[in-house]
XYZ file of C-alpha atoms in Angstrom:
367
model
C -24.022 -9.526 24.281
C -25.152 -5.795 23.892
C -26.178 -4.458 20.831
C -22.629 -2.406 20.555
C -20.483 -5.880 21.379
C -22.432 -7.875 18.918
C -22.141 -4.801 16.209
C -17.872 -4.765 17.161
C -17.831 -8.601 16.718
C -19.890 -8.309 13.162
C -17.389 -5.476 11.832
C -14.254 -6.981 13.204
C -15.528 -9.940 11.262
C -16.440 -7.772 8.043
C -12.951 -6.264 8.789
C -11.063 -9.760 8.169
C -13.182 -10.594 5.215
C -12.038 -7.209 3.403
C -8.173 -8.015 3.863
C -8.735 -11.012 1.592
C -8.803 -8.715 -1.311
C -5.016 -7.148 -0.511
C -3.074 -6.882 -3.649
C -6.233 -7.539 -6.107
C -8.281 -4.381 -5.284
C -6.413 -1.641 -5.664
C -6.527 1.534 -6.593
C -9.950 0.332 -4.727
C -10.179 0.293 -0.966
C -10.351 -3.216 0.866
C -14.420 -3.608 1.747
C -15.956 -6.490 3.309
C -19.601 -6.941 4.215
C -21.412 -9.661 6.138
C -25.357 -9.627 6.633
C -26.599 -10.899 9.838
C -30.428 -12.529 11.253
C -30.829 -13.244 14.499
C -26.905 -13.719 15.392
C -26.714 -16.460 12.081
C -24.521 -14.847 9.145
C -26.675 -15.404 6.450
C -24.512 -13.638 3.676
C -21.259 -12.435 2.943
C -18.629 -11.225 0.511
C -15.849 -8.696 -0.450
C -14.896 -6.799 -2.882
C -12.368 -9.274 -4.919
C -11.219 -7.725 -7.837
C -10.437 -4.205 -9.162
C -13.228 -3.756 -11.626
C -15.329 -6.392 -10.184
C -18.932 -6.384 -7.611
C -17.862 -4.791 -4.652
C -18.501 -5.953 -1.137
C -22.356 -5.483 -0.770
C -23.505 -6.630 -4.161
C -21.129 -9.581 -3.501
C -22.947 -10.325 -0.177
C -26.598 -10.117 -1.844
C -25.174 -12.477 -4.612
C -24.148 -15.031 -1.565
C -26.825 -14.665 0.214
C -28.555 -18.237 1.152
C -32.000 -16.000 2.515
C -34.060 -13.283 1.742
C -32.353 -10.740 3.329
C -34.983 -8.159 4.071
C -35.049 -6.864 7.524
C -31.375 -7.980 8.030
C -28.549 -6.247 9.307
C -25.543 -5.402 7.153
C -21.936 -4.637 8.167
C -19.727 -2.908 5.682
C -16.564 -1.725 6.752
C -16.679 1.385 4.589
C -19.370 3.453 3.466
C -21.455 1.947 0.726
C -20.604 3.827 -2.729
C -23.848 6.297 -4.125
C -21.950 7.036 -7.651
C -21.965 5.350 -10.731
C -18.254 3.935 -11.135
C -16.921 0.710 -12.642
C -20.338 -1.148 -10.733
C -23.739 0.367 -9.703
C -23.876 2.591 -6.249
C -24.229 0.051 -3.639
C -26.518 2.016 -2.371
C -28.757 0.774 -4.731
C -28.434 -2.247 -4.120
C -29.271 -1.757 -0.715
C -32.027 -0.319 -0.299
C -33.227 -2.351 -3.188
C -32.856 -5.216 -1.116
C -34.869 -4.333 1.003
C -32.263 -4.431 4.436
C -33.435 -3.220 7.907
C -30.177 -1.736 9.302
C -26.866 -1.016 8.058
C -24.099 -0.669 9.971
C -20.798 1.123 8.624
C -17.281 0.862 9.824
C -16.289 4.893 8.828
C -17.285 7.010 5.842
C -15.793 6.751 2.483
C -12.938 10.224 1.861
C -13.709 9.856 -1.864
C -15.759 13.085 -2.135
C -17.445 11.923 -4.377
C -19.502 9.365 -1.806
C -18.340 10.899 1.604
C -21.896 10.841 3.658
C -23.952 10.520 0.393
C -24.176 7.147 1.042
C -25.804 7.631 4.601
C -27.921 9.888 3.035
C -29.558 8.089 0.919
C -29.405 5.173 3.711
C -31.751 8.034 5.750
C -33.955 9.056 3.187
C -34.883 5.178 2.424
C -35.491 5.298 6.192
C -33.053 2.415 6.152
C -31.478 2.607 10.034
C -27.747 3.218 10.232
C -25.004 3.060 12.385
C -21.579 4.675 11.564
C -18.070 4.793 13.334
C -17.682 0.921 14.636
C -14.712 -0.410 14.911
C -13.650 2.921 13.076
C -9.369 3.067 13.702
C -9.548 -0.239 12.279
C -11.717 0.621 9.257
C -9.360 3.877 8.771
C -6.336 1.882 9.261
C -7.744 -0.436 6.486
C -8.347 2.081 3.878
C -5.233 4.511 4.579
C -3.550 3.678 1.146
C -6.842 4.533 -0.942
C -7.263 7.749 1.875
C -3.639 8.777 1.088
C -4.369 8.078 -2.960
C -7.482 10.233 -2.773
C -6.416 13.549 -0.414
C -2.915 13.943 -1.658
C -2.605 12.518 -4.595
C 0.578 9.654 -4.003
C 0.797 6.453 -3.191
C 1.313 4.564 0.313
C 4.945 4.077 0.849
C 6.353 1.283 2.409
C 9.841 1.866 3.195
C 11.950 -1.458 3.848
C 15.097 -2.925 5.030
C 17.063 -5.401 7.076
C 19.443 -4.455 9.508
C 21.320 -6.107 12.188
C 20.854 -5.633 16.132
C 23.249 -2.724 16.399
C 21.508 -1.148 13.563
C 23.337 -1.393 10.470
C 21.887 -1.865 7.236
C 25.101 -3.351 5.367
C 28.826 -3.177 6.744
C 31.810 -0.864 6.738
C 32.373 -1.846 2.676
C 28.990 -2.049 2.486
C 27.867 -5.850 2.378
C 24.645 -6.514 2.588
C 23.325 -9.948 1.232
C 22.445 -11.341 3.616
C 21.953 -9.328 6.525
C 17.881 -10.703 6.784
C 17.328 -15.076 6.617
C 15.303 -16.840 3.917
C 12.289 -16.630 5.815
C 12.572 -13.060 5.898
C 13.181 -12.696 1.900
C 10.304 -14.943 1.282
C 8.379 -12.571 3.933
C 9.399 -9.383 1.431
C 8.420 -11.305 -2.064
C 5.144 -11.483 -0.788
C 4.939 -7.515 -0.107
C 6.731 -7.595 -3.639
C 3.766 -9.260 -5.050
C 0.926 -6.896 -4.105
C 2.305 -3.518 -4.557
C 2.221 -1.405 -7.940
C 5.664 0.015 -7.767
C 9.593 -1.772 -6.265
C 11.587 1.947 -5.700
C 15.380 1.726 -5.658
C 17.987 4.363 -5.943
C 20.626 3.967 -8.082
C 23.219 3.459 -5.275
C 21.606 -0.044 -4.700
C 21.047 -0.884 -8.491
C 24.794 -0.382 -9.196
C 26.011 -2.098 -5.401
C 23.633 -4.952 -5.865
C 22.123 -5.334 -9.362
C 18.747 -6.737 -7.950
C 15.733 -8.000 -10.251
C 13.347 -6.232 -7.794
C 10.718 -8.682 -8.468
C 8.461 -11.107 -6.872
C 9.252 -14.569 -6.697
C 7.039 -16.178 -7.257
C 4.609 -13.515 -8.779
C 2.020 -12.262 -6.076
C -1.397 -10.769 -7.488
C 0.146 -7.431 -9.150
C 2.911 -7.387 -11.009
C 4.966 -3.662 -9.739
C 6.314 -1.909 -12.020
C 10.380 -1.238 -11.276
C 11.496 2.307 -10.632
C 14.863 3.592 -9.990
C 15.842 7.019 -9.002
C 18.945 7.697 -11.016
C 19.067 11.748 -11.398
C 22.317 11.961 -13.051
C 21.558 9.211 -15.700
C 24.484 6.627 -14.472
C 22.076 3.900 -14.885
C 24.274 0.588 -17.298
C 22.555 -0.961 -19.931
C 23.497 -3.974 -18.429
C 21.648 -4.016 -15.184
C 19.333 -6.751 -14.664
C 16.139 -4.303 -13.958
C 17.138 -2.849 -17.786
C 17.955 -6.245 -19.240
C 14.982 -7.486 -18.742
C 12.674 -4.384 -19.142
C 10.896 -5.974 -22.238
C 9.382 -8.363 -19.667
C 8.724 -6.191 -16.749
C 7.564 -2.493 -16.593
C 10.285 -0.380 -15.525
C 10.768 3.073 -15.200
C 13.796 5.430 -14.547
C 13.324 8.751 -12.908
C 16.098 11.283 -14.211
C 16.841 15.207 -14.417
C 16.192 16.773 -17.555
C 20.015 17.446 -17.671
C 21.101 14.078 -18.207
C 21.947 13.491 -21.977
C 19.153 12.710 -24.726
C 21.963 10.078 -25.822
C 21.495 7.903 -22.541
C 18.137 8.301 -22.517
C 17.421 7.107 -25.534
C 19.733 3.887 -25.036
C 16.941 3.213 -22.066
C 14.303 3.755 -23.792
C 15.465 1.665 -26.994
C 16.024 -1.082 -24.540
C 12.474 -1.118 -23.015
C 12.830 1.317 -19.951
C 10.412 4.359 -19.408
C 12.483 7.649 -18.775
C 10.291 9.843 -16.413
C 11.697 13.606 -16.567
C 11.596 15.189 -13.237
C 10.598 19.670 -14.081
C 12.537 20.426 -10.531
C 15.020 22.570 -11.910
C 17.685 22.684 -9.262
C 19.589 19.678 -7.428
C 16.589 19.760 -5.252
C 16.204 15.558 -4.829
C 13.503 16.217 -2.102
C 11.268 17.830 -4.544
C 12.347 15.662 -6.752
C 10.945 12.512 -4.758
C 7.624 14.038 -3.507
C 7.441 15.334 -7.644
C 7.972 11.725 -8.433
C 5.304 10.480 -5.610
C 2.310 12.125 -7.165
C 3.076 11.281 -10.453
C 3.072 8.011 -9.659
C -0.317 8.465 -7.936
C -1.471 9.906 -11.135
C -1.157 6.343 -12.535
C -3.374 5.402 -9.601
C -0.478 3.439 -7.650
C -1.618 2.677 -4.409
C 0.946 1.015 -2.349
C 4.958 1.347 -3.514
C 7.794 -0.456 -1.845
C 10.913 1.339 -1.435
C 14.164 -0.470 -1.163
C 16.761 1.651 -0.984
C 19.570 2.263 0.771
C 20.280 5.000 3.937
C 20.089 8.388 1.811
C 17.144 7.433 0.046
C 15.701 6.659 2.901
C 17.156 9.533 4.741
C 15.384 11.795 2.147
C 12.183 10.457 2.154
C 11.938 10.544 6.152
C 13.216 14.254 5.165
C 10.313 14.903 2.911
C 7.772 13.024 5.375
C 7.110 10.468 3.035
C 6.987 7.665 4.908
C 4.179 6.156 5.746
C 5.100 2.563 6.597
C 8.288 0.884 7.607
C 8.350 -3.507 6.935
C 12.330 -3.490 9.413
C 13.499 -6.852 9.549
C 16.070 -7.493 12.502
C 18.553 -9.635 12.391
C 20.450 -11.291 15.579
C 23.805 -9.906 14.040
C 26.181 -7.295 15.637
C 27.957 -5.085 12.845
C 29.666 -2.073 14.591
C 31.692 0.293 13.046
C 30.994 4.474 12.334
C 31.239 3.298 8.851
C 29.033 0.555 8.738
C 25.405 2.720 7.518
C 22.350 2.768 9.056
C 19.013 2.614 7.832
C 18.425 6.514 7.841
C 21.197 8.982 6.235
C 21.610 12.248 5.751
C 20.168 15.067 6.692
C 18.473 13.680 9.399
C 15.870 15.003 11.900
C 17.826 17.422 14.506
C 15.537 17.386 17.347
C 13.372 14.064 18.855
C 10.668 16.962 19.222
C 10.758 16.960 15.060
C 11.382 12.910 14.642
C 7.838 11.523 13.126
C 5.889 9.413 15.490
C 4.555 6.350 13.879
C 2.434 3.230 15.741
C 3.761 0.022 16.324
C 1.595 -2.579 13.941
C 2.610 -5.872 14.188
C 5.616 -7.886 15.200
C 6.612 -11.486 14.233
C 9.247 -13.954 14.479
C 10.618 -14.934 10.932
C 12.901 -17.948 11.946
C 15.621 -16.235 14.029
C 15.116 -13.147 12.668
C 12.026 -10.289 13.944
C 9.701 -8.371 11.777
C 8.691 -5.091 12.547
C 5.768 -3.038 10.594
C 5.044 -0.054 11.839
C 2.915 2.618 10.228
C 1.215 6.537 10.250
């Protein structure tokens, strides 16, 4: 192979190691980092934990052989600041490797090309931009944390072939198989926040949990701006146990509000003064990004969804298809009001993955 096949074959590797730390990492980005000799892997590792080494220091740790002289992939740009750990960096150049070879810089400014700089000046040769879409695509959560200051949202539901998300009196359990809801506990299990309007709390009175638990437990927020939210939901009976959080209008009475907050529930205040529930979502967005929440799940029904497509705020759909046929005007589907009025406006995003979950199909699609 050329030197550019065997550096794509390296990083694609590098690229699989870092999705091992999904769910465990975050606010971190996924990183993974392999050091080669002579077309032998002679260390590797990821970064495992939030906290923890990250990728490169984990690799030296592994590493069975000196490693000076030896080529390192890392799928992001080794760190130069002093964080939780040491700048990778360091570690490095300390280590005395002969090449480096880096999947795409880091967009915390606070590293972005300072790491390759001080790669140069240690006269340490360095390649960056291989296998980059995938090393981008990797990272977009932490990218979208960083420049704007929200989470990733996944936005997802079940739906039958004709497109309908529950029917004309609005059943939906089960439109999706078993396979399928075991498919979505998993998501359940690595994200920081389960989103639900109210609509869906009061229709279906879901746990919004992970079972069983995945690496993170989410915390539970539901969108209730007019404060109809019972005491005697599950997500408020059990709010002792599990961190959960209701986003309201300052105009909702102190009286209800303090009933939630007696019985364990976090009342978030939204400062959007008029019945403005876009703002109000994007308002809600970034101050869950101010708690550093990386990825959030939404799980709504059609106008929650229809405002967040409204507000541009989705940035990853999990659809799960169903062999069903629904019919009806009635009968919702997945997007409600407003809606986009021209395919010219409609937001483009790129087909991921598909997979076959027992007889039903799972799409993920993403920005």
């Amino acid at each position: 192979m050329s030197r550019t096949d065997n550096d794509i074959h390296w990083m694609n590797l590098a690229l699989d190691l870092a999705r091992r730390g999904l769910g465990s990492v975050e606010p971190n980005p996924m990183v993974g980092c392999l050091i080669v000799r002579d077309e032998k892997i002679i260390a590797s590792g990821y970064h495992e934990r939030f906290g923890g080494p990250h990728a490169e220091v984990n690799a030296l740790r592994n590493a069975r052989e000196s490693v000076a002289g030896a080529t390192a992939y890392v799928t992001l740009e080794p760190c130069s600041h002093f964080g939780k750990t040491p700048p990778c960096v360091d570690a490095l150049i300390e280590a005395r490797i002969g090449r480096v070879v880096i999947g795409t810089l880091d967009p915390n400014p606070q590293v972005n090309g300072d790491g390759v700089k001080r790669l140069a000046t240690a006269q340490i040769e360095t390649t960056v931009g291989v296998c980059q879409e995938a090393a981008l695509e990797l990272i977009k959560p932490f990218t979208t944390l960083i420049t704007q200051a929200r989470p990733w949202i996944i936005a997802k539901w079940a739906m039958s072939l004709d497109g309908k998300i529950a029917t004309n009196t609005g059943e939906s359990q089960w439109i999706s198989n078993s396979i399928s809801r075991e498919h979505v506990h998993r998501t359940r299990g690595r994200v920081d926040a389960i989103i639900a309007g109210i609509g869906t709390v009061e229709a279906d009175n879901p746990l919004l949990t992970a079972r069983p638990p995945g690496p993170r437990i989410a915390t539970r927020v539901i969108i209730d701006a007019a404060g109809r939210l019972s005491p005697t939901a599950k997500v408020v009976q059990t709010a002792r146990e599990i961190p959960t959080m209701v986003a309201v209008r300052r105009s909702v009475p102190n009286r209800k509000k303090s009933e939630l907050i007696d019985l364990g529930v976090e009342v978030w205040e939204s400062t959007i003064a008029a019945e403005d529930n876009g703002e109000m979502l994007r308002e809600l967005m970034v101050e869950l990004g101010s708690r550093r929440m990386t990825n959030v799940l939404v799980e709504g029904g059609s106008r929650l969804f229809g405002l967040l497509n409204e507000q541009r705020l989705i940035d990853e759909t999990h659809v799960y298809v169903a062999p069903l046929l629904i019919g009806g005007s009635a009968a919702p589907s997945p997007l409600g009001d407003p809606g986009i009025s021209s395919l010219a406006a409609c937001q483009n995003l790129q087909l991921r993955e598909t997979m076959r979950l027992g007889s039903d199909v799972f799409i993920r699609a993403s920005r």
